[in-house]
Amino acid sequence: MTDKMKIIEVKQSVFADNDADAEKLRQQLKGEKTFLLNLMSAPGSGKTSVLVQTIDRLKDDIKIGVMEADLDSDVDARTIAERTGVKTIQLHTGGMCHLDADMTRQGVKELETGELDLAVLENVGNLVCPAEFDTGASMNVCILSVPEGHDKPLKYPLMFTVCDAMIINKIDVLDYFDFDLDKVREYAYKRNPDIKIFPVSAKNGEGMDEWCKWLKEQVCKWNS
Amino acid sequence: MHELGIIVHVAKTLKNVAQQNNVSKIGSVTLEIGEVSGVVESYLTDCWQYYRKKDSLIENSELKIEKLEAVTFCDDCEELYPTVRYGRQCPYCGGYNTWLAVGSECNIKEIEAC
């Protein structure tokens, strides 16, 4: 069999087809005037809590829907639906540690985003893989929580490079951890000079208004 | 698990490549993987062994991996240096105006097919 084989040069990034799918989805959403927010973080940083607080502050002004991505279970989707009342769907990645543009497109279809101003994709809890795959989102935001430590932008550089904003959650427990807010800013700006940083506490609401104001501005800009 | 996602995308790309080149059997696939791409070679190979069985186009195909050494360029002194050894700080001038020139790649270089 081998003697018939010929060499074909491909010279293509593995991510090229996903990047193309993602761009197509982004343009589709732009046309439908729906802002897609890709929310990423490590497990346990408070993605769902931040999301509940964010939706509560914005749902009277803009129409919001949520896609929850998990390897399994629908715990987060039920929490969001019960606590906020907005339309929520669950995406199962079937063991995969991230979402790609094709999976996101299927979620967008199921969520019927056409009527929404803001669709939030809560990505799988992971600081590595989701950063590699463009989902087609209008913007990427990551959450880093105080107990995780301020060195994370150094350890997971790609995540902090691809994000437009970083939320530092759980600032209510700053006194109990050796977490240096100045250092985390310095490390994040080193990776990404344009990144917006929002220290918040989803528990007591501190900083949430500032973050929500910024997000609403981005949604309005995208949809105008 | 990240590696499995990559393999799925490799298989998808190869399907298009095979169509365009009118081939139906792929004997080998060569990937170029950058040293700081975050891809673990042994996981990638394991995922390939698992996933290729699902697709007749690649079921007997061997995965070859070429590693690319990571190199960073310094904008201030215009020198290249090895990334893994020195990180973001230029060893020549101590500056941080540096960017990764080679090392984050995850490319399909070529295939053998008929």
mmCIF file of C-alpha atoms in Angstrom:
data_model
loop_
_atom_site.group_PDB
_atom_site.id
_atom_site.type_symbol
_atom_site.label_atom_id
_atom_site.label_comp_id
_atom_site.label_asym_id
_atom_site.label_seq_id
_atom_site.Cartn_x
_atom_site.Cartn_y
_atom_site.Cartn_z
ATOM 1 C CA MET A 1 0.000 0.000 0.000
ATOM 2 C CA THR A 2 2.817 2.360 0.929
ATOM 3 C CA ASP A 3 4.352 2.503 -2.559
ATOM 4 C CA LYS A 4 1.228 4.136 -3.938
ATOM 5 C CA MET A 5 1.271 6.743 -1.216
ATOM 6 C CA LYS A 6 2.079 10.283 -2.145
ATOM 7 C CA ILE A 7 2.976 13.131 0.141
ATOM 8 C CA ILE A 8 0.464 15.960 0.297
ATOM 9 C CA GLU A 9 1.521 19.187 1.958
ATOM 10 C CA VAL A 10 -1.201 20.498 4.230
ATOM 11 C CA LYS A 11 0.517 23.288 6.191
ATOM 12 C CA GLN A 12 -2.563 24.243 8.118
ATOM 13 C CA SER A 13 -3.115 25.031 11.768
ATOM 14 C CA VAL A 14 -5.191 22.438 13.582
ATOM 15 C CA PHE A 15 -7.309 25.334 14.816
ATOM 16 C CA ALA A 16 -7.894 26.828 11.358
ATOM 17 C CA ASP A 17 -11.252 25.133 10.731
ATOM 18 C CA ASN A 18 -12.459 26.024 14.221
ATOM 19 C CA ASP A 19 -11.309 29.634 13.777
ATOM 20 C CA ALA A 20 -13.259 29.835 10.515
ATOM 21 C CA ASP A 21 -16.391 28.370 12.152
ATOM 22 C CA ALA A 22 -16.001 30.803 15.044
ATOM 23 C CA GLU A 23 -15.744 33.828 12.763
ATOM 24 C CA LYS A 24 -18.859 32.734 10.894
ATOM 25 C CA LEU A 25 -20.808 32.396 14.135
ATOM 26 C CA ARG A 26 -19.560 35.799 15.343
ATOM 27 C CA GLN A 27 -20.803 37.459 12.157
ATOM 28 C CA GLN A 28 -24.145 35.657 12.409
ATOM 29 C CA LEU A 29 -24.619 36.897 15.992
ATOM 30 C CA LYS A 30 -23.540 40.396 15.027
ATOM 31 C CA GLY A 31 -26.263 40.352 12.359
ATOM 32 C CA GLU A 32 -28.836 39.141 14.871
ATOM 33 C CA LYS A 33 -27.717 41.781 17.380
ATOM 34 C CA THR A 34 -26.831 39.278 20.060
ATOM 35 C CA PHE A 35 -23.707 39.681 22.159
ATOM 36 C CA LEU A 36 -22.109 36.355 23.082
ATOM 37 C CA LEU A 37 -20.023 36.384 26.242
ATOM 38 C CA ASN A 38 -17.647 33.471 26.763
ATOM 39 C CA LEU A 39 -17.055 33.144 30.485
ATOM 40 C CA MET A 40 -14.082 31.020 31.517
ATOM 41 C CA SER A 41 -12.335 30.134 34.765
ATOM 42 C CA ALA A 42 -10.961 27.314 36.875
ATOM 43 C CA PRO A 43 -13.495 25.097 38.679
ATOM 44 C CA GLY A 44 -14.757 26.687 41.865
ATOM 45 C CA SER A 45 -13.847 30.304 41.118
ATOM 46 C CA GLY A 46 -17.494 31.343 41.263
ATOM 47 C CA LYS A 47 -18.571 31.528 37.599
ATOM 48 C CA THR A 48 -22.142 30.582 38.423
ATOM 49 C CA SER A 49 -22.398 32.947 41.438
ATOM 50 C CA VAL A 50 -20.962 35.862 39.466
ATOM 51 C CA LEU A 51 -23.362 35.072 36.658
ATOM 52 C CA VAL A 52 -26.407 35.001 38.954
ATOM 53 C CA GLN A 53 -25.422 38.377 40.443
ATOM 54 C CA THR A 54 -24.751 39.819 36.975
ATOM 55 C CA ILE A 55 -28.072 38.655 35.549
ATOM 56 C CA ASP A 56 -29.965 40.069 38.546
ATOM 57 C CA ARG A 57 -28.451 43.481 37.897
ATOM 58 C CA LEU A 58 -28.996 43.506 34.134
ATOM 59 C CA LYS A 59 -32.115 41.472 33.371
ATOM 60 C CA ASP A 60 -34.509 44.424 33.590
ATOM 61 C CA ASP A 61 -32.539 46.317 30.935
ATOM 62 C CA ILE A 62 -31.470 43.620 28.500
ATOM 63 C CA LYS A 63 -32.731 40.189 27.456
ATOM 64 C CA ILE A 64 -30.354 37.493 28.651
ATOM 65 C CA GLY A 65 -29.996 33.757 28.022
ATOM 66 C CA VAL A 66 -27.435 31.305 29.355
ATOM 67 C CA MET A 67 -25.684 28.229 28.007
ATOM 68 C CA GLU A 68 -24.085 26.091 30.676
ATOM 69 C CA ALA A 69 -21.320 23.817 29.449
ATOM 70 C CA ASP A 70 -20.257 20.881 31.558
ATOM 71 C CA LEU A 71 -18.778 17.470 31.092
ATOM 72 C CA ASP A 72 -21.873 16.060 32.744
ATOM 73 C CA SER A 73 -24.765 17.037 35.075
ATOM 74 C CA ASP A 74 -27.064 20.048 34.919
ATOM 75 C CA VAL A 75 -26.436 21.451 38.417
ATOM 76 C CA ASP A 76 -25.336 24.880 37.187
ATOM 77 C CA ALA A 77 -28.104 25.207 34.607
ATOM 78 C CA ARG A 78 -30.738 24.506 37.248
ATOM 79 C CA THR A 79 -29.137 26.972 39.671
ATOM 80 C CA ILE A 80 -29.128 29.740 37.076
ATOM 81 C CA ALA A 81 -32.683 29.031 35.913
ATOM 82 C CA GLU A 82 -34.082 28.849 39.457
ATOM 83 C CA ARG A 83 -32.207 31.871 40.801
ATOM 84 C CA THR A 84 -32.630 34.252 37.865
ATOM 85 C CA GLY A 85 -35.580 33.008 35.811
ATOM 86 C CA VAL A 86 -33.768 33.586 32.497
ATOM 87 C CA LYS A 87 -33.753 30.974 29.779
ATOM 88 C CA THR A 88 -30.969 28.493 30.398
ATOM 89 C CA ILE A 89 -29.847 25.455 28.491
ATOM 90 C CA GLN A 90 -27.325 22.790 29.354
ATOM 91 C CA LEU A 91 -24.629 21.711 26.923
ATOM 92 C CA HIS A 92 -22.801 18.476 27.567
ATOM 93 C CA THR A 93 -19.349 18.274 26.081
ATOM 94 C CA GLY A 94 -19.261 14.470 26.403
ATOM 95 C CA GLY A 95 -16.075 14.449 28.434
ATOM 96 C CA MET A 96 -14.335 17.111 26.379
ATOM 97 C CA CYS A 97 -12.627 19.798 28.445
ATOM 98 C CA HIS A 98 -13.711 22.778 26.349
ATOM 99 C CA LEU A 99 -16.274 23.997 23.856
ATOM 100 C CA ASP A 100 -15.430 24.667 20.258
ATOM 101 C CA ALA A 101 -17.242 26.857 17.744
ATOM 102 C CA ASP A 102 -19.344 24.023 16.368
ATOM 103 C CA MET A 103 -20.657 23.006 19.802
ATOM 104 C CA THR A 104 -21.323 26.667 20.580
ATOM 105 C CA ARG A 105 -23.265 27.075 17.335
ATOM 106 C CA GLN A 106 -25.517 24.166 18.307
ATOM 107 C CA GLY A 107 -26.092 25.773 21.709
ATOM 108 C CA VAL A 108 -26.871 29.140 20.130
ATOM 109 C CA LYS A 109 -29.486 27.438 17.964
ATOM 110 C CA GLU A 110 -31.075 25.647 20.897
ATOM 111 C CA LEU A 111 -31.133 28.799 23.023
ATOM 112 C CA GLU A 112 -32.837 30.690 20.163
ATOM 113 C CA THR A 113 -30.562 33.644 20.657
ATOM 114 C CA GLY A 114 -32.266 35.730 17.981
ATOM 115 C CA GLU A 115 -34.400 37.478 20.587
ATOM 116 C CA LEU A 116 -31.585 37.919 23.097
ATOM 117 C CA ASP A 117 -29.353 40.943 23.655
ATOM 118 C CA LEU A 118 -26.850 38.939 25.662
ATOM 119 C CA ALA A 119 -26.124 35.222 25.502
ATOM 120 C CA VAL A 120 -23.695 33.954 28.098
ATOM 121 C CA LEU A 121 -21.670 30.826 27.547
ATOM 122 C CA GLU A 122 -20.387 29.422 30.815
ATOM 123 C CA ASN A 123 -17.479 27.379 29.542
ATOM 124 C CA VAL A 124 -16.081 24.245 31.195
ATOM 125 C CA GLY A 125 -14.096 25.019 34.360
ATOM 126 C CA ASN A 126 -10.522 24.936 33.088
ATOM 127 C CA LEU A 127 -7.831 27.592 32.525
ATOM 128 C CA VAL A 128 -5.994 25.781 29.750
ATOM 129 C CA CYS A 129 -8.068 24.242 26.979
ATOM 130 C CA PRO A 130 -10.958 26.697 26.550
ATOM 131 C CA ALA A 131 -8.399 29.407 25.770
ATOM 132 C CA GLU A 132 -7.214 27.470 22.701
ATOM 133 C CA PHE A 133 -10.592 27.208 21.024
ATOM 134 C CA ASP A 134 -12.336 30.301 19.699
ATOM 135 C CA THR A 135 -16.036 29.787 20.423
ATOM 136 C CA GLY A 136 -17.251 32.617 18.204
ATOM 137 C CA ALA A 137 -17.935 34.832 21.208
ATOM 138 C CA SER A 138 -18.053 38.623 20.944
ATOM 139 C CA MET A 139 -15.829 38.827 24.006
ATOM 140 C CA ASN A 140 -13.957 36.521 26.363
ATOM 141 C CA VAL A 141 -13.913 37.094 30.095
ATOM 142 C CA CYS A 142 -12.149 35.017 32.739
ATOM 143 C CA ILE A 143 -12.695 34.855 36.453
ATOM 144 C CA LEU A 144 -9.817 34.379 38.860
ATOM 145 C CA SER A 145 -10.687 33.966 42.519
ATOM 146 C CA VAL A 146 -8.579 35.067 45.470
ATOM 147 C CA PRO A 147 -7.883 31.559 46.876
ATOM 148 C CA GLU A 148 -6.332 30.525 43.538
ATOM 149 C CA GLY A 149 -3.405 32.914 43.997
ATOM 150 C CA HIS A 150 -2.134 35.985 42.141
ATOM 151 C CA ASP A 151 0.412 34.069 40.074
ATOM 152 C CA LYS A 152 -2.161 32.512 37.729
ATOM 153 C CA PRO A 153 -1.618 34.958 34.818
ATOM 154 C CA LEU A 154 1.995 33.753 34.770
ATOM 155 C CA LYS A 155 1.054 30.093 34.894
ATOM 156 C CA TYR A 156 -1.784 30.162 32.352
ATOM 157 C CA PRO A 157 -0.613 32.895 29.972
ATOM 158 C CA LEU A 158 -2.864 32.078 27.013
ATOM 159 C CA MET A 159 -6.068 32.413 29.049
ATOM 160 C CA PHE A 160 -5.141 35.934 30.158
ATOM 161 C CA THR A 161 -3.979 36.849 26.646
ATOM 162 C CA VAL A 162 -7.241 35.919 24.912
ATOM 163 C CA CYS A 163 -9.507 37.611 27.471
ATOM 164 C CA ASP A 164 -10.915 41.119 27.106
ATOM 165 C CA ALA A 165 -11.587 41.339 30.826
ATOM 166 C CA MET A 166 -10.686 39.563 34.035
ATOM 167 C CA ILE A 167 -12.918 39.423 37.100
ATOM 168 C CA ILE A 168 -11.142 38.880 40.408
ATOM 169 C CA ASN A 169 -13.787 37.214 42.544
ATOM 170 C CA LYS A 170 -14.002 36.563 46.299
ATOM 171 C CA ILE A 171 -12.287 39.809 47.341
ATOM 172 C CA ASP A 172 -14.292 39.534 50.575
ATOM 173 C CA VAL A 173 -11.724 36.942 51.741
ATOM 174 C CA LEU A 174 -8.600 38.921 50.736
ATOM 175 C CA ASP A 175 -7.523 39.241 54.389
ATOM 176 C CA TYR A 176 -7.190 35.489 54.755
ATOM 177 C CA PHE A 177 -4.987 34.848 51.732
ATOM 178 C CA ASP A 178 -1.596 36.051 50.503
ATOM 179 C CA PHE A 179 -3.209 37.405 47.367
ATOM 180 C CA ASP A 180 -1.598 40.586 46.054
ATOM 181 C CA LEU A 181 -3.978 42.676 43.922
ATOM 182 C CA ASP A 182 -1.148 44.858 42.585
ATOM 183 C CA LYS A 183 0.871 41.822 41.562
ATOM 184 C CA VAL A 184 -2.045 40.170 39.767
ATOM 185 C CA ARG A 185 -2.630 43.404 37.833
ATOM 186 C CA GLU A 186 1.052 43.625 36.928
ATOM 187 C CA TYR A 187 1.166 39.990 35.754
ATOM 188 C CA ALA A 188 -2.058 40.289 33.757
ATOM 189 C CA TYR A 189 -1.012 43.554 32.039
ATOM 190 C CA LYS A 190 2.305 41.933 31.135
ATOM 191 C CA ARG A 191 0.361 39.292 29.190
ATOM 192 C CA ASN A 192 -2.304 41.620 27.905
ATOM 193 C CA PRO A 193 -1.925 45.404 28.266
ATOM 194 C CA ASP A 194 -5.555 45.994 27.179
ATOM 195 C CA ILE A 195 -7.246 43.676 29.676
ATOM 196 C CA LYS A 196 -9.921 45.260 31.914
ATOM 197 C CA ILE A 197 -9.774 44.172 35.543
ATOM 198 C CA PHE A 198 -12.755 44.056 37.903
ATOM 199 C CA PRO A 199 -12.215 43.035 41.550
ATOM 200 C CA VAL A 200 -15.585 41.819 42.859
ATOM 201 C CA SER A 201 -17.297 39.789 45.525
ATOM 202 C CA ALA A 202 -20.270 37.841 44.214
ATOM 203 C CA LYS A 203 -21.098 37.146 47.862
ATOM 204 C CA ASN A 204 -21.496 40.703 49.158
ATOM 205 C CA GLY A 205 -21.914 42.486 45.820
ATOM 206 C CA GLU A 206 -18.789 44.652 46.060
ATOM 207 C CA GLY A 207 -17.529 45.755 42.633
ATOM 208 C CA MET A 208 -20.414 44.081 40.812
ATOM 209 C CA ASP A 209 -21.990 47.355 39.653
ATOM 210 C CA GLU A 210 -18.797 48.471 37.942
ATOM 211 C CA TRP A 211 -18.424 45.135 36.140
ATOM 212 C CA CYS A 212 -22.096 45.113 35.083
ATOM 213 C CA LYS A 213 -21.901 48.689 33.812
ATOM 214 C CA TRP A 214 -18.914 47.799 31.641
ATOM 215 C CA LEU A 215 -20.597 44.635 30.339
ATOM 216 C CA LYS A 216 -23.785 46.511 29.483
ATOM 217 C CA GLU A 217 -21.752 49.093 27.567
ATOM 218 C CA GLN A 218 -20.083 46.330 25.551
ATOM 219 C CA VAL A 219 -23.445 44.702 24.791
ATOM 220 C CA CYS A 220 -24.930 48.032 23.642
ATOM 221 C CA LYS A 221 -21.904 48.810 21.471
ATOM 222 C CA TRP A 222 -22.040 45.371 19.792
ATOM 223 C CA ASN A 223 -25.781 45.508 19.219
ATOM 224 C CA SER A 224 -25.977 49.095 17.976
ATOM 225 C CA MET B 1 -8.527 15.675 27.100
ATOM 226 C CA HIS B 2 -7.484 18.854 25.376
ATOM 227 C CA GLU B 3 -5.532 16.557 23.108
ATOM 228 C CA LEU B 4 -8.696 14.687 22.136
ATOM 229 C CA GLY B 5 -10.243 17.971 20.978
ATOM 230 C CA ILE B 6 -7.185 18.605 18.839
ATOM 231 C CA ILE B 7 -7.387 15.135 17.283
ATOM 232 C CA VAL B 8 -11.071 15.657 16.445
ATOM 233 C CA HIS B 9 -10.127 18.853 14.606
ATOM 234 C CA VAL B 10 -7.215 17.133 12.848
ATOM 235 C CA ALA B 11 -9.603 14.423 11.609
ATOM 236 C CA LYS B 12 -12.086 17.032 10.426
ATOM 237 C CA THR B 13 -9.408 18.941 8.516
ATOM 238 C CA LEU B 14 -8.086 15.719 6.972
ATOM 239 C CA LYS B 15 -11.521 14.855 5.654
ATOM 240 C CA ASN B 16 -11.495 18.103 3.646
ATOM 241 C CA VAL B 17 -7.903 17.612 2.546
ATOM 242 C CA ALA B 18 -8.707 14.080 1.348
ATOM 243 C CA GLN B 19 -11.678 15.310 -0.668
ATOM 244 C CA GLN B 20 -9.723 18.119 -2.268
ATOM 245 C CA ASN B 21 -6.891 15.768 -3.231
ATOM 246 C CA ASN B 22 -9.066 12.850 -4.213
ATOM 247 C CA VAL B 23 -7.537 10.327 -1.800
ATOM 248 C CA SER B 24 -9.332 7.817 0.406
ATOM 249 C CA LYS B 25 -6.605 6.313 2.588
ATOM 250 C CA ILE B 26 -4.164 8.235 4.722
ATOM 251 C CA GLY B 27 -0.992 6.319 5.622
ATOM 252 C CA SER B 28 0.542 8.889 7.919
ATOM 253 C CA VAL B 29 -0.053 12.354 9.304
ATOM 254 C CA THR B 30 2.757 14.655 10.350
ATOM 255 C CA LEU B 31 2.008 17.327 12.942
ATOM 256 C CA GLU B 32 4.262 20.214 13.913
ATOM 257 C CA ILE B 33 3.915 20.874 17.621
ATOM 258 C CA GLY B 34 5.533 23.895 19.261
ATOM 259 C CA GLU B 35 7.469 23.343 22.461
ATOM 260 C CA VAL B 36 5.238 25.718 24.458
ATOM 261 C CA SER B 37 1.935 24.888 22.768
ATOM 262 C CA GLY B 38 0.775 23.056 25.882
ATOM 263 C CA VAL B 39 0.160 19.885 23.913
ATOM 264 C CA VAL B 40 1.368 16.668 25.548
ATOM 265 C CA GLU B 41 2.817 14.411 22.881
ATOM 266 C CA SER B 42 2.048 11.084 24.562
ATOM 267 C CA TYR B 43 -1.583 12.092 25.189
ATOM 268 C CA LEU B 44 -1.900 13.173 21.589
ATOM 269 C CA THR B 45 -0.657 9.786 20.389
ATOM 270 C CA ASP B 46 -3.030 7.948 22.758
ATOM 271 C CA CYS B 47 -5.981 10.019 21.558
ATOM 272 C CA TRP B 48 -4.998 9.336 17.969
ATOM 273 C CA GLN B 49 -4.932 5.557 18.591
ATOM 274 C CA TYR B 50 -8.397 5.792 20.059
ATOM 275 C CA TYR B 51 -9.978 8.150 17.573
ATOM 276 C CA ARG B 52 -8.582 6.850 14.272
ATOM 277 C CA LYS B 53 -10.584 3.625 14.627
ATOM 278 C CA LYS B 54 -13.761 5.649 14.208
ATOM 279 C CA ASP B 55 -12.873 6.900 10.747
ATOM 280 C CA SER B 56 -11.963 4.667 7.780
ATOM 281 C CA LEU B 57 -9.921 7.465 6.197
ATOM 282 C CA ILE B 58 -7.374 7.408 9.036
ATOM 283 C CA GLU B 59 -7.875 4.032 10.707
ATOM 284 C CA ASN B 60 -4.469 2.685 9.625
ATOM 285 C CA SER B 61 -2.728 6.004 9.700
ATOM 286 C CA GLU B 62 0.390 6.605 11.749
ATOM 287 C CA LEU B 63 0.779 9.868 13.677
ATOM 288 C CA LYS B 64 4.203 11.512 13.391
ATOM 289 C CA ILE B 65 5.090 14.476 15.562
ATOM 290 C CA GLU B 66 7.794 17.030 14.796
ATOM 291 C CA LYS B 67 8.664 19.232 17.744
ATOM 292 C CA LEU B 68 9.470 22.896 17.145
ATOM 293 C CA GLU B 69 11.825 24.491 19.656
ATOM 294 C CA ALA B 70 10.360 27.663 21.176
ATOM 295 C CA VAL B 71 12.164 30.910 20.279
ATOM 296 C CA THR B 72 11.352 34.409 21.549
ATOM 297 C CA PHE B 73 12.242 37.684 19.816
ATOM 298 C CA CYS B 74 13.170 40.849 21.719
ATOM 299 C CA ASP B 75 11.931 44.076 20.102
ATOM 300 C CA ASP B 76 14.392 46.216 22.082
ATOM 301 C CA CYS B 77 17.671 44.549 21.137
ATOM 302 C CA GLU B 78 16.371 42.500 18.189
ATOM 303 C CA GLU B 79 17.832 39.244 19.444
ATOM 304 C CA LEU B 80 16.325 35.764 19.414
ATOM 305 C CA TYR B 81 16.641 33.535 22.469
ATOM 306 C CA PRO B 82 15.318 30.138 23.667
ATOM 307 C CA THR B 83 11.961 30.691 25.382
ATOM 308 C CA VAL B 84 11.921 27.732 27.737
ATOM 309 C CA ARG B 85 15.245 28.701 29.317
ATOM 310 C CA TYR B 86 14.644 32.450 29.758
ATOM 311 C CA GLY B 87 10.876 33.023 29.657
ATOM 312 C CA ARG B 88 9.569 36.488 28.837
ATOM 313 C CA GLN B 89 12.598 38.465 29.981
ATOM 314 C CA CYS B 90 15.281 38.969 27.333
ATOM 315 C CA PRO B 91 18.618 37.517 28.541
ATOM 316 C CA TYR B 92 20.556 40.081 26.442
ATOM 317 C CA CYS B 93 19.046 43.387 27.570
ATOM 318 C CA GLY B 94 16.743 42.403 30.448
ATOM 319 C CA GLY B 95 13.710 43.914 28.688
ATOM 320 C CA TYR B 96 10.169 42.587 28.533
ATOM 321 C CA ASN B 97 9.255 43.788 25.035
ATOM 322 C CA THR B 98 9.398 40.252 23.784
ATOM 323 C CA TRP B 99 7.126 37.972 21.810
ATOM 324 C CA LEU B 100 7.032 34.322 20.954
ATOM 325 C CA ALA B 101 8.355 33.843 17.399
ATOM 326 C CA VAL B 102 8.129 30.052 17.279
ATOM 327 C CA GLY B 103 6.711 27.543 19.753
ATOM 328 C CA SER B 104 2.929 27.794 19.992
ATOM 329 C CA GLU B 105 2.284 25.913 16.736
ATOM 330 C CA CYS B 106 -0.126 23.087 16.341
ATOM 331 C CA ASN B 107 -0.054 22.467 12.606
ATOM 332 C CA ILE B 108 -0.778 19.661 10.213
ATOM 333 C CA LYS B 109 2.378 19.670 8.127
ATOM 334 C CA GLU B 110 1.747 16.912 5.596
ATOM 335 C CA ILE B 111 0.107 13.579 5.004
ATOM 336 C CA GLU B 112 0.957 10.444 3.051
ATOM 337 C CA ALA B 113 -2.109 9.291 1.208
ATOM 338 C CA CYS B 114 -3.475 7.393 -1.760
#
